[in-house]
mmCIF file of C-alpha atoms in Angstrom:
data_model
loop_
_atom_site.group_PDB
_atom_site.id
_atom_site.type_symbol
_atom_site.label_atom_id
_atom_site.label_comp_id
_atom_site.label_asym_id
_atom_site.label_seq_id
_atom_site.Cartn_x
_atom_site.Cartn_y
_atom_site.Cartn_z
ATOM 1 C CA TRP A 29 12.023 -41.884 27.946
ATOM 2 C CA LYS A 30 9.414 -41.242 29.912
ATOM 3 C CA THR A 31 8.439 -43.243 33.330
ATOM 4 C CA THR A 32 4.243 -43.589 33.979
ATOM 5 C CA THR A 33 3.427 -45.101 37.281
ATOM 6 C CA PHE A 34 0.047 -47.049 37.090
ATOM 7 C CA THR A 35 -1.488 -48.294 40.634
ATOM 8 C CA GLY A 36 -4.365 -50.320 41.872
ATOM 9 C CA ALA A 37 -5.920 -52.985 43.385
ATOM 10 C CA LEU A 38 -7.215 -56.796 42.269
ATOM 11 C CA ARG A 39 -9.365 -58.204 43.266
ATOM 12 C CA LEU A 40 -11.403 -61.446 42.167
ATOM 13 C CA THR A 41 -13.890 -58.972 40.796
ATOM 14 C CA GLY A 42 -11.743 -57.490 38.622
ATOM 15 C CA MET A 43 -9.514 -54.064 39.334
ATOM 16 C CA THR A 44 -10.442 -51.524 41.026
ATOM 17 C CA ALA A 45 -8.966 -48.087 42.226
ATOM 18 C CA PRO A 46 -6.901 -47.257 39.173
ATOM 19 C CA PHE A 47 -4.286 -44.163 39.591
ATOM 20 C CA VAL A 48 -2.287 -43.090 37.281
ATOM 21 C CA TYR A 49 0.793 -40.424 37.759
ATOM 22 C CA ASP A 50 3.384 -39.253 35.206
ATOM 23 C CA GLY A 51 6.443 -39.399 36.447
ATOM 24 C CA ALA A 52 8.265 -42.108 39.551
ATOM 25 C CA MET A 53 6.496 -43.096 42.100
ATOM 26 C CA ASN A 54 7.432 -41.607 45.234
ATOM 27 C CA GLY A 55 5.428 -41.272 48.700
ATOM 28 C CA ASN A 56 3.779 -37.652 47.854
ATOM 29 C CA VAL A 57 2.493 -39.413 44.750
ATOM 30 C CA PHE A 58 1.132 -42.879 46.829
ATOM 31 C CA VAL A 59 -0.299 -40.901 49.511
ATOM 32 C CA ALA A 60 -2.246 -38.208 46.995
ATOM 33 C CA GLY A 61 -3.645 -41.592 45.316
ATOM 34 C CA LEU A 62 -4.914 -42.962 48.575
ATOM 35 C CA LEU A 63 -5.833 -39.799 50.121
ATOM 36 C CA ARG A 64 -7.832 -38.909 46.537
ATOM 37 C CA ARG A 65 -10.455 -42.118 46.785
ATOM 38 C CA THR A 66 -10.315 -41.238 50.690
ATOM 39 C CA LEU A 67 -11.372 -38.210 50.321
ATOM 40 C CA GLN A 68 -14.547 -39.022 47.609
ATOM 41 C CA ILE A 69 -15.449 -41.502 49.915
ATOM 42 C CA ALA A 70 -15.400 -39.264 53.244
ATOM 43 C CA SER A 71 -16.986 -36.483 51.455
ATOM 44 C CA THR A 72 -19.611 -38.541 50.742
ATOM 45 C CA ARG A 73 -20.147 -39.874 54.733
ATOM 46 C CA LEU A 74 -19.654 -36.424 56.736
ATOM 47 C CA SER A 75 -22.441 -35.685 59.129
ATOM 48 C CA GLN A 76 -22.674 -32.159 60.408
ATOM 49 C CA ASN A 77 -20.887 -32.869 64.257
ATOM 50 C CA GLN A 78 -17.580 -34.269 62.620
ATOM 51 C CA GLU A 79 -15.971 -31.326 62.168
ATOM 52 C CA ARG A 80 -12.630 -32.443 62.593
ATOM 53 C CA ASN A 81 -12.808 -35.156 59.995
ATOM 54 C CA MET A 82 -13.734 -32.454 57.579
ATOM 55 C CA GLN A 83 -10.724 -29.778 58.559
ATOM 56 C CA THR A 84 -8.647 -33.277 57.787
ATOM 57 C CA SER A 85 -10.034 -33.692 54.649
ATOM 58 C CA LEU A 86 -9.644 -30.177 53.653
ATOM 59 C CA LYS A 87 -5.770 -30.283 55.153
ATOM 60 C CA ALA A 88 -5.551 -33.288 52.709
ATOM 61 C CA ARG A 89 -7.350 -31.882 49.355
ATOM 62 C CA GLN A 90 -5.070 -28.671 49.956
ATOM 63 C CA LEU A 91 -2.146 -31.378 49.703
ATOM 64 C CA LEU A 92 -4.006 -33.040 46.792
ATOM 65 C CA GLU A 93 -3.504 -29.756 45.144
ATOM 66 C CA ARG A 94 0.015 -29.389 45.792
ATOM 67 C CA TYR A 95 0.952 -32.984 44.798
ATOM 68 C CA PRO A 96 -2.032 -34.095 41.656
#
């Protein structure tokens, strides 16, 4: 017996932001799924004078390493 969790957003244009995890959904998995997408967007939009956002992104990345 094995549990696999699949989440995503269903839009009129189709499925977006798919996330698959080996195991059951819990708070850490949910946050990691959200942060993974957020970090991809944030890394393309950060400018040099957004130092605080960069620090937040780095902390979030450390969280993702802990809860892949």
